[in-house]
Amino acid sequence: MLKKSYISGVASYLPSKVITNDDLAKFVDTSDEWIFQRTGIKQRHISEGESCADLAYKSAKMAIDNSGIDINDIDGIVVATATTDVRFPAVATYVAGRLGIDCYAYDISAACAGFIFGLNVADNAIKLGQSKNVVVVGVDLFSKLVDWKDRNTCVLFGDGSGAVVLSSCEEEDDYGIFSTHIYSSGKNADLLKSYEIGKIGLHMNGKAVYKFAVKSMGDSIIDALKYNNMDKKQVDWVVPHQANLRIIESVANYIDFDMDKVIVSLQNHANTSAATIPLAMDSAIRDNKFKSGDILALTAMGSGFSWGSCLLKWK
Ligand SMILES: CC(C)(COP(=O)(O)OP(=O)(O)OC[C@H]1O[C@@H](n2cnc3c(N)ncnc32)[C@H](O)[C@@H]1OP(=O)(O)O)[C@@H](O)C(=O)NCCC(=O)NCCS
């Protein structure tokens, strides 16, 4: 019997310390007006002593609780992150240890697109029958990576984590993931990258990233629709990577999609890299937006460049 996967649980976690745009303007030459007009961001959450593994564990635990799946039935944990606490072992192994379960656990590195890449490997493991329940976490603490004196980049990012549990269902069930699509373009690797390990700060060609983000996220949704012989009119919600409201609006414009059906949560948490999609999904669930049978198109783009999409029917 062929299997597919569906999202059985979602959760997210933001550290309690909030830095507003006005707070930032006290120590870097910027303003609430500049940041909000250019990005739509109002504030970001910053970890005070909590590690990448702490944040990942918190959202993973809540996602498992929300899924109703017995924790001992979790077969695997995949953590997407660019901001691990130590080079090894994987953050995912700490999450498994804190959860008190023995299962395969590894990290993947695809920056802001990491959560979609995580969905891709977890969905494939379930389709192949290798796993029944896989936790996919997106977590990043850019606060420890950015140069807080560089106004070009520090205003854009925040810390956070989000997780889903992907569970196995039957091919004929009328819900679940239709497909995931992932892509990379290594010739653009230097346009958005951290400084060498040990140095604080990141290099970003903002305008090039902006242009590529709009086309790549838009195209990845179009590819997913074509692959599934579906039309954009069938899509109820687009859940895009939350980097910049103007990018999100441009993606909606590029695919000719109504902004009222696009999930936006970045005003509250800024760009949390791999965590933005589950954070946005969790905020939409709290707002009672997703109904059973809704079609969701998730998409993200980030450093690499790497990007991708996931098309699914909500259970
Ligand atoms: C970064 C970004 C917001 C800049 O917006 P923009 O419209 O391209 O910026 P502009 O070119 O109009 O403005 C740049 C000017 O603002 C200044 N500036 C940059 N950051 C600033 C800040 N935080 N506050 C005030 N001024 C700032 C620059 O120094 C520059 O000044 P100059 O013209 O005197 O040289 C935009 O390019 C962007 O969002 N890119 C994508 C970034 C991203 O999402 N990265 C992560 C992807 S996963």
Tab-separated table of N, CA, C and O in Angstrom, residues 59-175:
chain	number	residue	atom	x	y	z
A	59	SER	N	9.892	23.911	20.505
A	59	SER	CA	8.863	23.809	19.459
A	59	SER	C	8.608	22.347	19.089
A	59	SER	O	7.462	21.963	18.814
A	60	ALA	N	9.664	21.518	19.111
A	60	ALA	CA	9.478	20.091	18.774
A	60	ALA	C	8.540	19.424	19.790
A	60	ALA	O	7.611	18.691	19.413
A	61	LYS	N	8.781	19.688	21.067
A	61	LYS	CA	7.957	19.060	22.123
A	61	LYS	C	6.490	19.475	21.971
A	61	LYS	O	5.578	18.638	22.042
A	62	MET	N	6.266	20.784	21.742
A	62	MET	CA	4.877	21.261	21.611
A	62	MET	C	4.224	20.692	20.350
A	62	MET	O	3.030	20.363	20.364
A	63	ALA	N	4.997	20.565	19.259
A	63	ALA	CA	4.413	20.007	18.023
A	63	ALA	C	4.002	18.554	18.232
A	63	ALA	O	2.941	18.122	17.762
A	64	ILE	N	4.840	17.793	18.960
A	64	ILE	CA	4.487	16.383	19.234
A	64	ILE	C	3.231	16.341	20.117
A	64	ILE	O	2.289	15.584	19.844
A	65	ASP	N	3.207	17.183	21.161
A	65	ASP	CA	2.010	17.229	22.030
A	65	ASP	C	0.769	17.559	21.201
A	65	ASP	O	-0.283	16.931	21.347
A	66	ASN	N	0.885	18.555	20.324
A	66	ASN	CA	-0.275	18.969	19.506
A	66	ASN	C	-0.705	17.882	18.518
A	66	ASN	O	-1.862	17.842	18.101
A	67	SER	N	0.246	17.047	18.100
A	67	SER	CA	-0.081	16.025	17.086
A	67	SER	C	-0.908	14.877	17.671
A	67	SER	O	-1.600	14.179	16.937
A	68	GLY	N	-0.784	14.668	18.988
A	68	GLY	CA	-1.456	13.517	19.600
A	68	GLY	C	-0.705	12.218	19.369
A	68	GLY	O	-1.158	11.150	19.788
A	69	ILE	N	0.448	12.269	18.674
A	69	ILE	CA	1.250	11.060	18.420
A	69	ILE	C	2.009	10.709	19.706
A	69	ILE	O	2.545	11.604	20.377
A	70	ASP	N	2.042	9.432	20.049
A	70	ASP	CA	2.833	8.985	21.201
A	70	ASP	C	4.299	9.298	20.915
A	70	ASP	O	4.820	8.951	19.854
A	71	ILE	N	4.953	9.940	21.865
A	71	ILE	CA	6.345	10.371	21.644
A	71	ILE	C	7.257	9.194	21.281
A	71	ILE	O	8.217	9.340	20.528
A	72	ASN	N	6.909	8.011	21.772
A	72	ASN	CA	7.735	6.825	21.466
A	72	ASN	C	7.525	6.326	20.036
A	72	ASN	O	8.251	5.446	19.580
A	73	ASP	N	6.536	6.889	19.334
A	73	ASP	CA	6.320	6.516	17.937
A	73	ASP	C	7.024	7.463	16.966
A	73	ASP	O	6.830	7.359	15.745
A	74	ILE	N	7.801	8.418	17.505
A	74	ILE	CA	8.576	9.296	16.620
A	74	ILE	C	9.794	8.520	16.111
A	74	ILE	O	10.578	7.989	16.893
A	75	ASP	N	9.936	8.459	14.773
A	75	ASP	CA	11.036	7.686	14.166
A	75	ASP	C	12.251	8.539	13.849
A	75	ASP	O	13.354	8.013	13.661
A	76	GLY	N	12.034	9.844	13.695
A	76	GLY	CA	13.163	10.668	13.270
A	76	GLY	C	12.958	12.138	13.580
A	76	GLY	O	11.819	12.606	13.717
A	77	ILE	N	14.082	12.847	13.732
A	77	ILE	CA	14.051	14.302	13.955
A	77	ILE	C	15.023	14.943	12.969
A	77	ILE	O	16.198	14.558	12.902
A	78	VAL	N	14.498	15.876	12.196
A	78	VAL	CA	15.326	16.607	11.234
A	78	VAL	C	15.278	18.078	11.622
A	78	VAL	O	14.192	18.656	11.712
A	79	VAL	N	16.436	18.653	11.888
A	79	VAL	CA	16.482	20.070	12.274
A	79	VAL	C	17.162	20.871	11.164
A	79	VAL	O	18.297	20.576	10.776
A	80	ALA	N	16.463	21.862	10.659
A	80	ALA	CA	17.036	22.780	9.672
A	80	ALA	C	17.535	24.009	10.418
A	80	ALA	O	16.750	24.677	11.099
A	81	THR	N	18.818	24.278	10.314
A	81	THR	CA	19.375	25.447	10.999
A	81	THR	C	20.694	25.872	10.361
A	81	THR	O	21.403	25.041	9.777
A	82	ALA	N	21.001	27.150	10.497
A	82	ALA	CA	22.307	27.678	10.076
A	82	ALA	C	23.079	28.188	11.278
A	82	ALA	O	24.159	28.759	11.119
A	83	THR	N	22.514	28.015	12.470
A	83	THR	CA	23.114	28.644	13.656
A	83	THR	C	23.239	27.637	14.806
A	83	THR	O	22.760	27.884	15.911
A	84	THR	N	23.887	26.515	14.512
A	84	THR	CA	24.063	25.483	15.544
A	84	THR	C	24.919	26.016	16.692
A	84	THR	O	25.730	26.932	16.509
A	85	ASP	N	24.750	25.417	17.872
A	85	ASP	CA	25.521	25.831	19.053
A	85	ASP	C	26.961	25.338	18.957
A	85	ASP	O	27.895	26.029	19.342
A	86	VAL	N	27.130	24.109	18.485
A	86	VAL	CA	28.454	23.493	18.343
A	86	VAL	C	28.494	22.882	16.943
A	86	VAL	O	27.455	22.642	16.337
A	87	ARG	N	29.727	22.642	16.435
A	87	ARG	CA	29.787	22.103	15.068
A	87	ARG	C	29.247	20.684	15.016
A	87	ARG	O	28.705	20.254	14.017
A	88	PHE	N	29.459	19.942	16.069
A	88	PHE	CA	28.838	18.631	16.193
A	88	PHE	C	28.696	18.310	17.659
A	88	PHE	O	29.422	18.887	18.470
A	89	PRO	N	27.772	17.460	18.069
A	89	PRO	CA	26.828	16.734	17.221
A	89	PRO	C	25.691	17.644	16.733
A	89	PRO	O	25.630	18.823	17.086
A	90	ALA	N	24.811	17.044	15.967
A	90	ALA	CA	23.690	17.789	15.396
A	90	ALA	C	22.757	18.298	16.500
A	90	ALA	O	22.578	17.639	17.532
A	91	VAL	N	22.173	19.459	16.268
A	91	VAL	CA	21.141	19.995	17.182
A	91	VAL	C	20.053	18.938	17.391
A	91	VAL	O	19.544	18.747	18.499
A	92	ALA	N	19.716	18.237	16.310
A	92	ALA	CA	18.632	17.237	16.372
A	92	ALA	C	18.907	16.171	17.424
A	92	ALA	O	17.977	15.662	18.062
A	93	THR	N	20.193	15.832	17.630
A	93	THR	CA	20.496	14.800	18.634
A	93	THR	C	20.213	15.336	20.038
A	93	THR	O	19.737	14.599	20.898
A	94	TYR	N	20.497	16.631	20.263
A	94	TYR	CA	20.151	17.214	21.570
A	94	TYR	C	18.640	17.222	21.775
A	94	TYR	O	18.148	16.998	22.881
A	95	VAL	N	17.907	17.501	20.700
A	95	VAL	CA	16.440	17.508	20.801
A	95	VAL	C	15.955	16.105	21.185
A	95	VAL	O	15.141	15.948	22.110
A	96	ALA	N	16.484	15.082	20.512
A	96	ALA	CA	16.095	13.698	20.823
A	96	ALA	C	16.435	13.371	22.277
A	96	ALA	O	15.630	12.759	22.994
A	97	GLY	N	17.617	13.797	22.706
A	97	GLY	CA	18.030	13.534	24.087
A	97	GLY	C	17.106	14.188	25.093
A	97	GLY	O	16.684	13.569	26.081
A	98	ARG	N	16.757	15.453	24.826
A	98	ARG	CA	15.851	16.171	25.746
A	98	ARG	C	14.452	15.559	25.743
A	98	ARG	O	13.753	15.563	26.760
A	99	LEU	N	14.046	15.043	24.566
A	99	LEU	CA	12.726	14.397	24.480
A	99	LEU	C	12.762	13.011	25.136
A	99	LEU	O	11.706	12.433	25.413
A	100	GLY	N	13.957	12.487	25.334
A	100	GLY	CA	14.104	11.172	25.965
A	100	GLY	C	13.762	10.020	25.033
A	100	GLY	O	13.279	8.980	25.481
A	101	ILE	N	14.013	10.228	23.735
A	101	ILE	CA	13.692	9.148	22.785
A	101	ILE	C	14.930	8.811	21.956
A	101	ILE	O	15.794	9.658	21.745
A	102	ASP	N	14.995	7.563	21.511
A	102	ASP	CA	16.062	7.131	20.609
A	102	ASP	C	15.474	7.027	19.212
A	102	ASP	O	14.596	6.198	18.961
A	103	CYS	N	15.935	7.884	18.317
A	103	CYS	CA	15.474	7.834	16.925
A	103	CYS	C	16.570	8.480	16.092
A	103	CYS	O	17.459	9.123	16.632
A	104	TYR	N	16.506	8.324	14.763
A	104	TYR	CA	17.544	9.003	13.971
A	104	TYR	C	17.333	10.513	14.096
A	104	TYR	O	16.195	10.989	14.236
A	105	ALA	N	18.431	11.231	14.096
A	105	ALA	CA	18.357	12.680	14.332
A	105	ALA	C	19.527	13.345	13.629
A	105	ALA	O	20.687	12.991	13.872
A	106	TYR	N	19.232	14.256	12.712
A	106	TYR	CA	20.320	14.944	12.015
A	106	TYR	C	19.884	16.343	11.604
A	106	TYR	O	18.682	16.645	11.574
A	107	ASP	N	20.876	17.186	11.302
A	107	ASP	CA	20.605	18.566	10.876
A	107	ASP	C	20.791	18.690	9.369
A	107	ASP	O	21.578	17.949	8.771
A	108	ILE	N	20.089	19.649	8.802
A	108	ILE	CA	20.351	19.981	7.404
A	108	ILE	C	20.595	21.475	7.294
A	108	ILE	O	20.088	22.261	8.096
A	109	SER	N	21.382	21.854	6.304
A	109	SER	CA	21.791	23.243	6.133
A	109	SER	C	21.296	23.763	4.796
A	109	SER	O	21.836	23.392	3.756
A	110	ALA	N	20.232	24.534	4.823
A	110	ALA	CA	19.783	25.204	3.596
A	110	ALA	C	19.254	26.590	3.973
A	110	ALA	O	18.343	27.120	3.334
A	111	ALA	N	19.828	27.154	5.046
A	111	ALA	CA	19.516	28.521	5.497
A	111	ALA	C	18.002	28.763	5.557
A	111	ALA	O	17.281	27.939	6.104
A	112	CYS	N	17.550	29.868	4.956
A	112	CYS	CA	16.133	30.233	5.102
A	112	CYS	C	15.193	29.249	4.407
A	112	CYS	O	14.001	29.217	4.702
A	113	ALA	N	15.729	28.458	3.472
A	113	ALA	CA	14.891	27.455	2.794
A	113	ALA	C	14.923	26.118	3.525
A	113	ALA	O	14.290	25.146	3.092
A	114	GLY	N	15.641	26.040	4.631
A	114	GLY	CA	15.902	24.762	5.300
A	114	GLY	C	14.654	23.993	5.702
A	114	GLY	O	14.637	22.759	5.643
A	115	PHE	N	13.619	24.714	6.118
A	115	PHE	CA	12.416	24.010	6.560
A	115	PHE	C	11.775	23.234	5.394
A	115	PHE	O	11.323	22.097	5.560
A	116	ILE	N	11.747	23.842	4.208
A	116	ILE	CA	11.190	23.148	3.033
A	116	ILE	C	12.054	21.938	2.682
A	116	ILE	O	11.538	20.862	2.345
A	117	PHE	N	13.389	22.086	2.783
A	117	PHE	CA	14.280	20.949	2.528
A	117	PHE	C	14.021	19.844	3.561
A	117	PHE	O	14.058	18.655	3.241
A	118	GLY	N	13.766	20.246	4.805
A	118	GLY	CA	13.452	19.258	5.855
A	118	GLY	C	12.156	18.522	5.553
A	118	GLY	O	12.058	17.306	5.734
A	119	LEU	N	11.141	19.264	5.099
A	119	LEU	CA	9.876	18.611	4.719
A	119	LEU	C	10.120	17.613	3.599
A	119	LEU	O	9.537	16.526	3.575
A	120	ASN	N	11.008	17.987	2.665
A	120	ASN	CA	11.290	17.127	1.517
A	120	ASN	C	11.857	15.780	1.973
A	120	ASN	O	11.367	14.719	1.571
A	121	VAL	N	12.870	15.799	2.860
A	121	VAL	CA	13.473	14.516	3.269
A	121	VAL	C	12.506	13.717	4.139
A	121	VAL	O	12.421	12.488	4.019
A	122	ALA	N	11.761	14.400	4.992
A	122	ALA	CA	10.834	13.685	5.877
A	122	ALA	C	9.687	13.069	5.066
A	122	ALA	O	9.294	11.915	5.295
A	123	ASP	N	9.164	13.834	4.125
A	123	ASP	CA	8.073	13.336	3.263
A	123	ASP	C	8.545	12.109	2.486
A	123	ASP	O	7.819	11.106	2.384
A	124	ASN	N	9.781	12.184	1.945
A	124	ASN	CA	10.299	11.042	1.181
A	124	ASN	C	10.490	9.817	2.061
A	124	ASN	O	10.181	8.691	1.644
A	125	ALA	N	10.986	10.018	3.288
A	125	ALA	CA	11.191	8.872	4.200
A	125	ALA	C	9.855	8.202	4.514
A	125	ALA	O	9.765	6.970	4.616
A	126	ILE	N	8.812	9.014	4.636
A	126	ILE	CA	7.479	8.450	4.940
A	126	ILE	C	6.905	7.755	3.700
A	126	ILE	O	6.370	6.645	3.786
A	127	LYS	N	7.068	8.392	2.531
A	127	LYS	CA	6.566	7.766	1.286
A	127	LYS	C	7.217	6.410	1.050
A	127	LYS	O	6.581	5.476	0.579
A	128	LEU	N	8.510	6.317	1.374
A	128	LEU	CA	9.236	5.053	1.165
A	128	LEU	C	8.896	4.006	2.217
A	128	LEU	O	9.342	2.871	2.124
A	129	GLY	N	8.163	4.433	3.242
A	129	GLY	CA	7.801	3.492	4.305
A	129	GLY	C	8.909	3.314	5.334
A	129	GLY	O	8.831	2.450	6.206
A	130	GLN	N	9.976	4.157	5.245
A	130	GLN	CA	11.091	4.024	6.202
A	130	GLN	C	10.726	4.609	7.561
A	130	GLN	O	11.302	4.250	8.578
A	131	SER	N	9.822	5.601	7.562
A	131	SER	CA	9.445	6.287	8.803
A	131	SER	C	7.938	6.483	8.827
A	131	SER	O	7.309	6.621	7.764
A	132	LYS	N	7.398	6.535	10.047
A	132	LYS	CA	5.946	6.802	10.176
A	132	LYS	C	5.693	8.209	10.703
A	132	LYS	O	4.729	8.864	10.319
A	133	ASN	N	6.537	8.662	11.617
A	133	ASN	CA	6.364	9.998	12.204
A	133	ASN	C	7.726	10.684	12.306
A	133	ASN	O	8.626	10.164	12.968
A	134	VAL	N	7.852	11.821	11.658
A	134	VAL	CA	9.129	12.548	11.660
A	134	VAL	C	8.873	13.989	12.105
A	134	VAL	O	7.962	14.648	11.597
A	135	VAL	N	9.681	14.452	13.053
A	135	VAL	CA	9.594	15.848	13.483
A	135	VAL	C	10.548	16.672	12.610
A	135	VAL	O	11.723	16.321	12.479
A	136	VAL	N	10.011	17.728	12.003
A	136	VAL	CA	10.849	18.647	11.222
A	136	VAL	C	10.856	19.985	11.947
A	136	VAL	O	9.798	20.590	12.154
A	137	VAL	N	12.050	20.429	12.333
A	137	VAL	CA	12.190	21.692	13.068
A	137	VAL	C	12.935	22.687	12.190
A	137	VAL	O	13.910	22.336	11.531
A	138	GLY	N	12.481	23.942	12.206
A	138	GLY	CA	13.254	25.048	11.637
A	138	GLY	C	13.620	25.954	12.800
A	138	GLY	O	12.726	26.384	13.547
A	139	VAL	N	14.899	26.203	12.995
A	139	VAL	CA	15.323	27.009	14.152
A	139	VAL	C	16.537	27.847	13.771
A	139	VAL	O	17.433	27.368	13.092
A	140	ASP	N	16.538	29.089	14.171
A	140	ASP	CA	17.727	29.917	13.957
A	140	ASP	C	17.808	31.016	14.991
A	140	ASP	O	16.791	31.553	15.440
A	141	LEU	N	19.049	31.312	15.377
A	141	LEU	CA	19.334	32.420	16.297
A	141	LEU	C	20.290	33.359	15.582
A	141	LEU	O	21.509	33.291	15.795
A	142	PHE	N	19.741	34.178	14.704
A	142	PHE	CA	20.611	35.104	13.981
A	142	PHE	C	21.180	36.186	14.889
A	142	PHE	O	22.121	36.865	14.514
A	143	SER	N	20.602	36.331	16.089
A	143	SER	CA	21.117	37.367	17.000
A	143	SER	C	22.582	37.110	17.355
A	143	SER	O	23.321	38.043	17.630
A	144	LYS	N	23.007	35.853	17.320
A	144	LYS	CA	24.415	35.582	17.672
A	144	LYS	C	25.319	35.625	16.445
A	144	LYS	O	26.525	35.529	16.567
A	145	LEU	N	24.714	35.786	15.274
A	145	LEU	CA	25.479	35.777	14.021
A	145	LEU	C	25.636	37.178	13.442
A	145	LEU	O	26.675	37.507	12.867
A	146	VAL	N	24.601	38.007	13.577
A	146	VAL	CA	24.654	39.318	12.896
A	146	VAL	C	25.566	40.287	13.646
A	146	VAL	O	25.770	40.170	14.852
A	147	ASP	N	26.082	41.239	12.886
A	147	ASP	CA	26.848	42.336	13.468
A	147	ASP	C	25.829	43.414	13.840
A	147	ASP	O	25.226	44.036	12.965
A	148	TRP	N	25.642	43.624	15.141
A	148	TRP	CA	24.600	44.553	15.589
A	148	TRP	C	24.953	46.009	15.300
A	148	TRP	O	24.170	46.903	15.591
A	149	LYS	N	26.146	46.248	14.696
A	149	LYS	CA	26.476	47.627	14.280
A	149	LYS	C	26.187	47.819	12.792
A	149	LYS	O	26.290	48.924	12.288
A	150	ASP	N	25.858	46.751	12.079
A	150	ASP	CA	25.623	46.828	10.628
A	150	ASP	C	24.127	46.978	10.351
A	150	ASP	O	23.386	45.989	10.311
A	151	ARG	N	23.713	48.235	10.113
A	151	ARG	CA	22.273	48.482	9.934
A	151	ARG	C	21.714	47.832	8.667
A	151	ARG	O	20.510	47.640	8.545
A	152	ASN	N	22.606	47.536	7.701
A	152	ASN	CA	22.129	46.919	6.456
A	152	ASN	C	21.553	45.527	6.696
A	152	ASN	O	20.752	45.048	5.897
A	153	THR	N	22.013	44.863	7.742
A	153	THR	CA	21.565	43.480	7.954
A	153	THR	C	20.891	43.239	9.312
A	153	THR	O	19.912	42.497	9.377
A	154	CYS	N	21.382	43.895	10.388
A	154	CYS	CA	20.900	43.485	11.722
A	154	CYS	C	19.410	43.752	11.917
A	154	CYS	O	18.748	43.032	12.668
A	155	VAL	N	18.868	44.742	11.209
A	155	VAL	CA	17.455	45.096	11.417
A	155	VAL	C	16.508	44.015	10.875
A	155	VAL	O	15.320	43.999	11.213
A	156	LEU	N	17.051	43.143	10.027
A	156	LEU	CA	16.176	42.200	9.310
A	156	LEU	C	15.859	40.917	10.084
A	156	LEU	O	14.896	40.233	9.765
A	157	PHE	N	16.702	40.578	11.072
A	157	PHE	CA	16.647	39.217	11.622
A	157	PHE	C	16.192	39.142	13.072
A	157	PHE	O	16.241	40.126	13.808
A	158	GLY	N	15.779	37.927	13.483
A	158	GLY	CA	15.403	37.644	14.869
A	158	GLY	C	15.625	36.171	15.150
A	158	GLY	O	16.050	35.405	14.271
A	159	ASP	N	15.313	35.767	16.379
A	159	ASP	CA	15.493	34.370	16.796
A	159	ASP	C	14.126	33.688	16.927
A	159	ASP	O	13.146	34.332	17.334
A	160	GLY	N	14.086	32.399	16.664
A	160	GLY	CA	12.829	31.670	16.859
A	160	GLY	C	12.941	30.237	16.371
A	160	GLY	O	13.941	29.854	15.741
A	161	SER	N	11.921	29.478	16.668
A	161	SER	CA	11.880	28.104	16.154
A	161	SER	C	10.431	27.710	15.872
A	161	SER	O	9.489	28.263	16.450
A	162	GLY	N	10.294	26.745	14.988
A	162	GLY	CA	8.971	26.207	14.680
A	162	GLY	C	9.140	24.761	14.268
A	162	GLY	O	10.212	24.369	13.783
A	163	ALA	N	8.111	23.974	14.497
A	163	ALA	CA	8.228	22.544	14.179
A	163	ALA	C	6.896	21.988	13.702
A	163	ALA	O	5.834	22.503	14.064
A	164	VAL	N	6.994	20.949	12.904
A	164	VAL	CA	5.809	20.165	12.549
A	164	VAL	C	6.138	18.700	12.774
A	164	VAL	O	7.306	18.307	12.771
A	165	VAL	N	5.090	17.904	12.976
A	165	VAL	CA	5.238	16.450	12.915
A	165	VAL	C	4.613	16.026	11.595
A	165	VAL	O	3.468	16.392	11.301
A	166	LEU	N	5.392	15.304	10.786
A	166	LEU	CA	4.833	14.686	9.575
A	166	LEU	C	4.526	13.228	9.917
A	166	LEU	O	5.383	12.522	10.451
A	167	SER	N	3.310	12.811	9.618
A	167	SER	CA	2.892	11.439	9.932
A	167	SER	C	2.426	10.734	8.662
A	167	SER	O	2.027	11.381	7.681
A	168	SER	N	2.452	9.432	8.729
A	168	SER	CA	2.117	8.612	7.566
A	168	SER	C	0.590	8.459	7.412
A	168	SER	O	-0.126	8.296	8.403
A	169	CYS	N	0.118	8.526	6.192
A	169	CYS	CA	-1.285	8.190	5.904
A	169	CYS	C	-1.328	7.428	4.585
A	169	CYS	O	-0.291	7.221	3.949
A	170	GLU	N	-2.514	6.998	4.207
A	170	GLU	CA	-2.642	6.189	2.987
A	170	GLU	C	-2.715	7.095	1.763
A	170	GLU	O	-3.241	8.212	1.831
A	171	GLU	N	-2.209	6.587	0.648
A	171	GLU	CA	-2.183	7.340	-0.609
A	171	GLU	C	-3.583	7.879	-0.962
A	171	GLU	O	-3.731	8.992	-1.445
A	172	GLU	N	-4.637	7.074	-0.674
A	172	GLU	CA	-5.979	7.512	-1.083
A	172	GLU	C	-6.644	8.463	-0.077
A	172	GLU	O	-7.735	8.974	-0.338
A	173	ASP	N	-6.008	8.734	1.083
A	173	ASP	CA	-6.597	9.684	2.038
A	173	ASP	C	-6.713	11.073	1.397
A	173	ASP	O	-5.807	11.498	0.667
A	174	ASP	N	-7.803	11.760	1.707
A	174	ASP	CA	-8.074	13.027	1.022
A	174	ASP	C	-7.422	14.211	1.751
A	174	ASP	O	-8.070	15.223	2.025
A	175	TYR	N	-6.169	14.071	2.125
A	175	TYR	CA	-5.400	15.143	2.751
A	175	TYR	C	-3.934	14.736	2.671
A	175	TYR	O	-3.627	13.586	2.327
